Coordinates of C-alpha atoms and ligand atoms in Angstrom, one line a residue:
M40 CA -19.1 -8.2 -41.3
T41 CA -18.0 -6.7 -38.2
L42 CA -15.7 -3.6 -37.7
L43 CA -12.7 -6.1 -37.3
E44 CA -13.2 -8.0 -40.3
Q45 CA -13.8 -4.9 -42.4
M46 CA -10.3 -3.2 -41.1
L47 CA -8.5 -6.6 -41.5
M48 CA -9.7 -6.5 -45.5
N49 CA -7.9 -3.4 -45.8
T50 CA -4.5 -3.9 -44.4
D51 CA -1.0 -5.6 -44.7
S52 CA 0.3 -5.0 -41.5
V53 CA -1.0 -5.0 -38.1
V54 CA 0.4 -4.1 -34.6
I55 CA -1.3 -5.4 -31.3
L56 CA -0.8 -3.3 -28.3
G57 CA -2.4 -3.8 -24.8
H58 CA -1.8 -2.1 -21.4
V59 CA 1.3 -1.8 -18.9
R60 CA 1.7 -4.5 -16.6
P61 CA -0.6 -6.8 -18.9
D62 CA -3.3 -9.0 -17.1
G63 CA -5.1 -12.1 -18.2
D64 CA -7.4 -10.3 -20.2
C65 CA -5.0 -7.8 -21.9
L66 CA -2.6 -11.1 -22.7
G67 CA -5.7 -13.2 -23.8
S68 CA -7.4 -10.7 -26.0
A69 CA -4.0 -9.4 -27.6
L70 CA -2.9 -13.4 -28.4
G71 CA -6.5 -14.2 -29.1
L72 CA -6.5 -11.8 -31.8
Y73 CA -2.9 -12.3 -33.2
N74 CA -3.6 -16.1 -33.5
Y75 CA -7.0 -15.2 -35.2
I76 CA -5.4 -13.0 -37.7
R77 CA -2.6 -15.3 -38.1
S78 CA -5.2 -18.0 -39.3
L79 CA -7.4 -15.6 -41.1
R80 CA -4.9 -13.7 -43.1
P81 CA -1.5 -15.4 -43.0
D82 CA 0.0 -12.7 -45.4
I83 CA -0.6 -10.1 -42.7
R84 CA 2.9 -8.8 -41.2
M85 CA 2.0 -8.5 -37.6
A86 CA 3.7 -8.1 -34.0
V87 CA 2.5 -7.9 -30.5
Y88 CA 4.2 -5.6 -28.4
L89 CA 3.6 -6.0 -24.4
E90 CA 5.6 -5.5 -20.9
E91 CA 6.8 -8.7 -19.9
A92 CA 3.8 -10.7 -18.3
S93 CA 3.8 -13.5 -15.7
P94 CA 5.2 -16.6 -17.0
K95 CA 1.9 -18.5 -15.9
F96 CA 0.5 -17.5 -18.8
A97 CA 3.0 -19.2 -21.1
Y98 CA 0.5 -21.6 -22.0
L99 CA -1.1 -19.0 -24.4
K100 CA -0.3 -19.7 -27.9
G101 CA 2.2 -16.7 -29.2
F102 CA 3.3 -15.9 -25.6
E103 CA 6.8 -16.4 -26.5
E104 CA 6.4 -14.1 -29.8
I105 CA 5.7 -11.0 -27.8
R106 CA 8.1 -8.2 -28.4
H107 CA 8.9 -6.5 -25.0
R108 CA 10.9 -3.4 -26.7
T109 CA 10.4 -0.9 -29.2
D110 CA 12.0 -1.1 -32.6
D111 CA 11.8 0.8 -35.8
E112 CA 9.2 -1.3 -37.4
N113 CA 5.9 0.8 -38.7
Y114 CA 2.5 -0.8 -39.0
H115 CA -0.4 0.1 -41.1
L116 CA -3.1 -0.7 -38.5
C117 CA -2.9 -0.4 -34.8
I118 CA -5.2 -2.5 -32.6
C119 CA -5.3 -1.3 -28.9
V120 CA -6.8 -4.1 -26.6
D121 CA -8.2 -3.6 -23.2
S122 CA -6.4 -0.1 -22.8
S123 CA -8.7 2.7 -21.5
D124 CA -6.4 5.6 -22.5
R125 CA -3.2 6.4 -24.6
E126 CA -0.9 6.5 -21.2
R127 CA -1.9 2.8 -20.6
L128 CA -0.1 1.7 -23.8
G129 CA 3.0 3.0 -22.0
E130 CA 6.2 3.2 -24.3
F131 CA 4.5 1.3 -27.1
V132 CA 2.0 4.3 -28.1
C133 CA 4.7 5.2 -30.5
Y134 CA 3.1 2.3 -33.1
L135 CA -0.3 4.1 -32.6
D136 CA 1.2 7.6 -33.4
R137 CA 2.8 5.9 -36.5
A138 CA 0.2 3.8 -37.5
Q139 CA -2.0 5.2 -40.7
S140 CA -5.3 3.7 -39.1
S141 CA -6.4 2.2 -35.5
L142 CA -9.0 0.4 -33.8
C143 CA -9.7 0.2 -30.0
L144 CA -11.4 -2.9 -28.5
D145 CA -12.2 -2.2 -24.9
H146 CA -14.4 -2.7 -21.9
H147 CA -13.6 0.2 -19.6
V148 CA -16.2 2.8 -18.6
T149 CA -13.5 5.4 -18.5
N150 CA -12.3 4.6 -22.0
T151 CA -11.4 8.0 -23.6
G152 CA -12.0 6.9 -27.4
Y153 CA -8.8 7.6 -28.4
G154 CA -8.7 5.1 -31.4
E155 CA -9.6 6.3 -35.2
H156 CA -12.7 3.5 -34.4
N157 CA -13.4 2.4 -31.1
V158 CA -15.5 -0.6 -30.0
V159 CA -16.1 0.0 -26.4
E160 CA -18.6 -2.1 -24.6
D161 CA -18.7 -1.0 -21.0
K162 CA -21.1 -3.8 -20.0
A163 CA -18.9 -6.5 -21.3
S164 CA -17.1 -8.8 -18.9
S165 CA -13.8 -8.6 -20.7
T166 CA -12.1 -7.2 -23.8
C167 CA -11.9 -11.0 -24.8
E168 CA -15.8 -10.7 -24.9
V169 CA -15.9 -7.7 -27.0
L170 CA -13.3 -9.6 -29.2
F171 CA -15.3 -12.7 -29.6
K172 CA -18.2 -10.7 -30.9
Q173 CA -16.1 -9.3 -33.6
M174 CA -14.9 -12.9 -34.8
D175 CA -16.2 -15.3 -37.1
E176 CA -16.9 -18.0 -34.6
S177 CA -16.2 -20.9 -37.1
R178 CA -12.7 -19.4 -37.3
I179 CA -12.1 -19.8 -33.6
D180 CA -9.8 -22.7 -33.1
K181 CA -8.8 -24.3 -29.8
A182 CA -5.6 -21.9 -29.0
I183 CA -7.7 -19.0 -29.9
A184 CA -10.4 -20.3 -27.4
E185 CA -8.0 -20.7 -24.7
C186 CA -6.8 -17.2 -25.0
L187 CA -10.5 -15.7 -24.9
Y188 CA -11.2 -17.9 -22.3
T189 CA -8.2 -16.8 -20.1
G190 CA -9.3 -13.3 -20.4
I191 CA -12.8 -13.9 -19.3
V192 CA -11.9 -16.0 -16.5
H193 CA -9.5 -13.2 -15.0
D194 CA -11.7 -10.5 -15.5
T195 CA -14.7 -12.1 -14.0
G196 CA -12.6 -13.4 -11.2
V197 CA -13.8 -16.9 -12.1
F198 CA -17.5 -16.1 -13.4
K199 CA -18.6 -14.4 -10.1
F200 CA -18.0 -10.4 -10.6
S201 CA -21.0 -8.4 -11.3
C202 CA -19.7 -8.0 -14.8
T203 CA -20.5 -11.6 -15.4
S204 CA -23.7 -11.8 -17.8
P205 CA -25.7 -14.4 -19.2
K206 CA -24.0 -13.7 -22.5
T207 CA -20.6 -14.1 -20.8
M208 CA -21.6 -17.4 -19.8
E209 CA -22.8 -18.0 -23.4
I210 CA -19.6 -17.0 -24.8
A211 CA -17.6 -19.1 -22.4
G212 CA -19.7 -22.2 -23.4
H213 CA -18.9 -21.8 -27.2
L214 CA -15.4 -21.5 -26.2
M215 CA -15.7 -24.8 -23.8
A216 CA -17.1 -26.4 -27.0
K217 CA -13.6 -25.5 -28.6
G218 CA -11.9 -28.5 -26.5
I219 CA -10.1 -26.4 -24.1
D220 CA -9.2 -27.6 -20.9
F221 CA -10.9 -25.2 -18.8
G222 CA -10.2 -26.5 -15.5
N223 CA -6.5 -26.4 -16.0
I224 CA -7.1 -22.9 -17.3
I225 CA -8.6 -21.7 -14.2
D226 CA -6.3 -23.6 -11.8
D227 CA -3.0 -22.8 -13.4
S228 CA -3.6 -19.1 -14.6
F229 CA -5.8 -18.1 -11.6
Y230 CA -5.6 -20.2 -8.4
R231 CA -2.1 -21.6 -8.5
K232 CA 0.4 -19.5 -6.4
T233 CA 4.1 -20.0 -5.8
Y234 CA 5.6 -20.2 -2.5
I235 CA 6.4 -16.5 -2.3
Q236 CA 3.2 -15.4 -3.9
N237 CA 1.5 -17.2 -1.0
Q238 CA 4.1 -15.7 1.7
I239 CA 3.2 -12.1 0.2
L240 CA -0.3 -12.7 0.3
G241 CA -0.1 -13.7 4.0
R242 CA 1.9 -10.7 5.0
A243 CA -0.4 -8.4 3.0
L244 CA -3.5 -10.0 4.8
L245 CA -1.7 -9.7 8.3
E246 CA -0.8 -6.1 8.0
S247 CA -4.2 -5.1 6.5
I248 CA -6.1 -2.2 8.6
T249 CA -9.6 -1.4 8.5
F250 CA -11.1 2.2 8.6
L251 CA -14.3 3.9 7.8
D252 CA -16.2 1.6 10.6
G253 CA -14.7 -1.4 8.9
K254 CA -16.5 -0.2 5.6
C255 CA -12.8 0.0 4.0
I256 CA -9.9 -2.1 4.3
F257 CA -6.2 -1.5 2.9
S258 CA -2.9 -3.1 2.8
A259 CA 0.3 -1.8 1.7
I260 CA 3.6 -3.7 0.4
R261 CA 6.8 -1.4 0.7
Q262 CA 9.6 -2.1 -1.8
N263 CA 11.8 -3.2 0.8
E264 CA 9.2 -5.8 1.6
M265 CA 9.1 -6.8 -2.0
K266 CA 12.9 -7.2 -2.1
L267 CA 13.0 -9.1 1.2
Y268 CA 10.3 -11.7 -0.3
G269 CA 11.8 -11.5 -3.6
V270 CA 8.4 -10.7 -5.5
D271 CA 7.3 -7.9 -8.1
G272 CA 4.1 -6.5 -9.1
K273 CA 3.0 -9.5 -11.2
D274 CA 3.4 -11.9 -8.0
M275 CA 0.7 -9.7 -6.3
D276 CA -2.4 -10.7 -8.1
G277 CA -5.2 -12.1 -5.8
I278 CA -4.6 -10.1 -3.1
I279 CA -7.2 -7.3 -3.4
D280 CA -9.5 -10.4 -4.0
Q281 CA -9.1 -11.5 -0.6
L282 CA -9.1 -8.2 1.0
R283 CA -12.6 -7.7 -0.9
L284 CA -13.9 -10.7 0.6
T285 CA -13.6 -9.5 4.1
E286 CA -16.7 -9.4 6.0
G287 CA -18.3 -6.0 5.9
V288 CA -15.9 -4.4 4.0
E289 CA -17.5 -2.2 0.9
V290 CA -14.0 -0.9 -0.5
A291 CA -10.8 -2.7 -0.6
I292 CA -7.7 -0.9 -1.5
F293 CA -4.0 -2.7 -2.2
M294 CA -1.1 -0.8 -3.0
Y295 CA 2.4 -1.9 -3.5
Q296 CA 5.4 0.7 -4.1
T297 CA 6.8 1.4 -7.5
G298 CA 8.9 4.3 -6.6
A299 CA 10.6 6.4 -3.9
S300 CA 7.2 7.8 -3.0
E301 CA 4.7 6.2 -5.6
Y302 CA 2.4 3.4 -5.3
K303 CA 0.4 1.3 -7.7
V304 CA -3.3 1.3 -6.1
S305 CA -6.1 -1.2 -6.8
L306 CA -9.5 -0.5 -5.6
R307 CA -12.6 -3.0 -5.4
S308 CA -16.1 -2.4 -4.1
Q309 CA -18.9 -4.5 -3.1
S310 CA -22.0 -2.8 -4.1
I311 CA -22.2 1.0 -3.4
V312 CA -19.0 2.9 -4.2
D313 CA -18.0 3.6 -7.9
V314 CA -14.3 3.1 -7.7
S315 CA -13.7 4.1 -11.2
R316 CA -14.7 7.3 -10.2
V317 CA -12.2 7.4 -7.6
A318 CA -9.3 6.2 -9.8
F319 CA -10.3 8.6 -12.5
F320 CA -10.1 11.4 -10.5
F321 CA -6.3 10.4 -9.4
G322 CA -5.4 9.8 -13.2
G323 CA -6.5 6.2 -13.6
G324 CA -9.6 4.4 -14.6
G325 CA -11.2 1.3 -14.7
H326 CA -14.9 -0.2 -13.9
V327 CA -17.3 0.5 -11.2
R328 CA -16.4 -2.4 -9.1
A329 CA -12.7 -2.7 -9.9
A330 CA -10.4 0.1 -10.7
G331 CA -6.6 1.3 -10.5
C332 CA -4.2 4.2 -10.5
T333 CA -0.8 5.4 -9.7
M334 CA -0.4 7.8 -7.0
S335 CA 2.2 9.8 -5.2
G336 CA 3.0 10.6 -1.7
S337 CA 3.5 8.5 1.3
I338 CA 1.0 5.4 2.4
H339 CA -0.4 7.8 4.7
D340 CA -1.1 10.4 2.0
V341 CA -2.5 8.0 -0.4
I342 CA -4.9 6.6 2.2
N343 CA -6.2 9.7 3.1
N344 CA -6.6 10.9 -0.2
L345 CA -8.6 8.0 -1.3
S346 CA -10.7 8.0 2.0
L347 CA -12.2 11.3 1.3
H348 CA -13.5 10.3 -1.9
I349 CA -14.7 7.1 -0.6
E350 CA -16.5 8.6 2.2
K351 CA -18.2 11.3 0.1
Q352 CA -19.7 8.7 -1.8
L353 CA -20.7 6.5 1.1
N354 CA -22.1 9.6 2.6
E355 CA -24.1 10.5 -0.5
R356 CA -25.4 6.9 -0.5
E357 CA -26.8 7.3 3.1
Q358 CA -28.3 10.5 2.3
E359 CA -30.1 8.9 -0.4
D360 CA -31.3 6.1 1.7
Ligands
AMP220 P1 -6.0 -3.9 -11.0 O1 -6.3 -3.1 -9.8 O2 -4.8 -3.2 -11.6 O3 -6.4 -5.0 -11.3 O4 -7.1 -2.7 -12.2 C1 -8.5 -3.0 -12.0 C2 -9.1 -2.5 -13.2 O5 -8.6 -1.2 -13.3 C3 -8.4 -3.0 -14.4 O6 -9.5 -3.0 -15.4 C4 -7.5 -1.9 -15.2 O7 -7.5 -2.0 -16.5 C5 -7.8 -0.8 -14.6 N1 -6.6 0.0 -14.2 C6 -5.9 -0.2 -13.4 N2 -4.9 0.8 -13.1 C7 -5.2 1.9 -13.9 C8 -4.7 3.2 -14.5 N3 -3.5 3.5 -13.9 N4 -5.5 3.6 -15.4 C9 -6.6 3.6 -16.0 N5 -6.8 2.1 -15.5 C10 -6.6 1.3 -14.6
MN221 MN1 -6.7 -5.4 -18.0
MN222 MN1 -10.0 -6.0 -19.1

């Protein structure tokens, strides 16, 4: 019996939490787990609390039932998914503090082990992959498979990032066998863009700047530009992926303004720089090839600070070679 199954046997109420600005893996794992518990143990009182997510994920079963505000409810068991530290849970951390028991399911190399029990597999492509291994496969129905497949697709950039393993593909195969419409899941939740999302992508690419001899590229979107185009953070998915694919680039940086002098920063690397180390230094976290953090100062300050750390790693590598 897996740890998840054991913990579900000994509880009558469960709260599921994920990280701020929930992405496909966070939503997929939270709702996959929600639907699994609902079918396995309908007697359990349960809720998912997450910040508002992009409506492109509305096809996931249970999406409309997600609660976006804190309330006075208490739950016995708190399960945190796809979140490397307590801060990532945002305001919903209060449910973790009030729970008698907790389980953290995650795949971030920077995970701090903040749960009472932690299942953290940093080689797994996604939290959905970790979660699949905690489930009884015969109890996974089509709706649960859609959730888990979505998370895997998003965290692997449609099965191509280095986190994709033979095991990932095997699990995806098992999920396909549940009858999901995998083509539509990929198109609708990953590739499809609204008109304004395409416009902001174009703007970000047009204004991008390369530095460190073309090994790095960055682009920044200010709040006034976000207002002009009518976009928010959820509309900027995919910009970093296009920057990353620029020929000759080792590290791509994308940031958008979240406050007077505050930026949400995304980092991606090709094969040398460990961006999780860079992000961790600035209070964030993530994976070796994909990480993020929130930084203060002007765009210039942010780039200068990041650049020092990136250059250091590039130099270290050159000395080794
Ligand atoms: P993003 O650039 O937001 O797509 O994030 C890339 C990866 O880094 C994801 O796995 C995130 O969960 C992680 N990440 C992003 N921002 C933070 C942060 N502030 N703290 C910890 N992990 C983060
Ligand atoms: Mn995530
Ligand atoms: Mn993830």
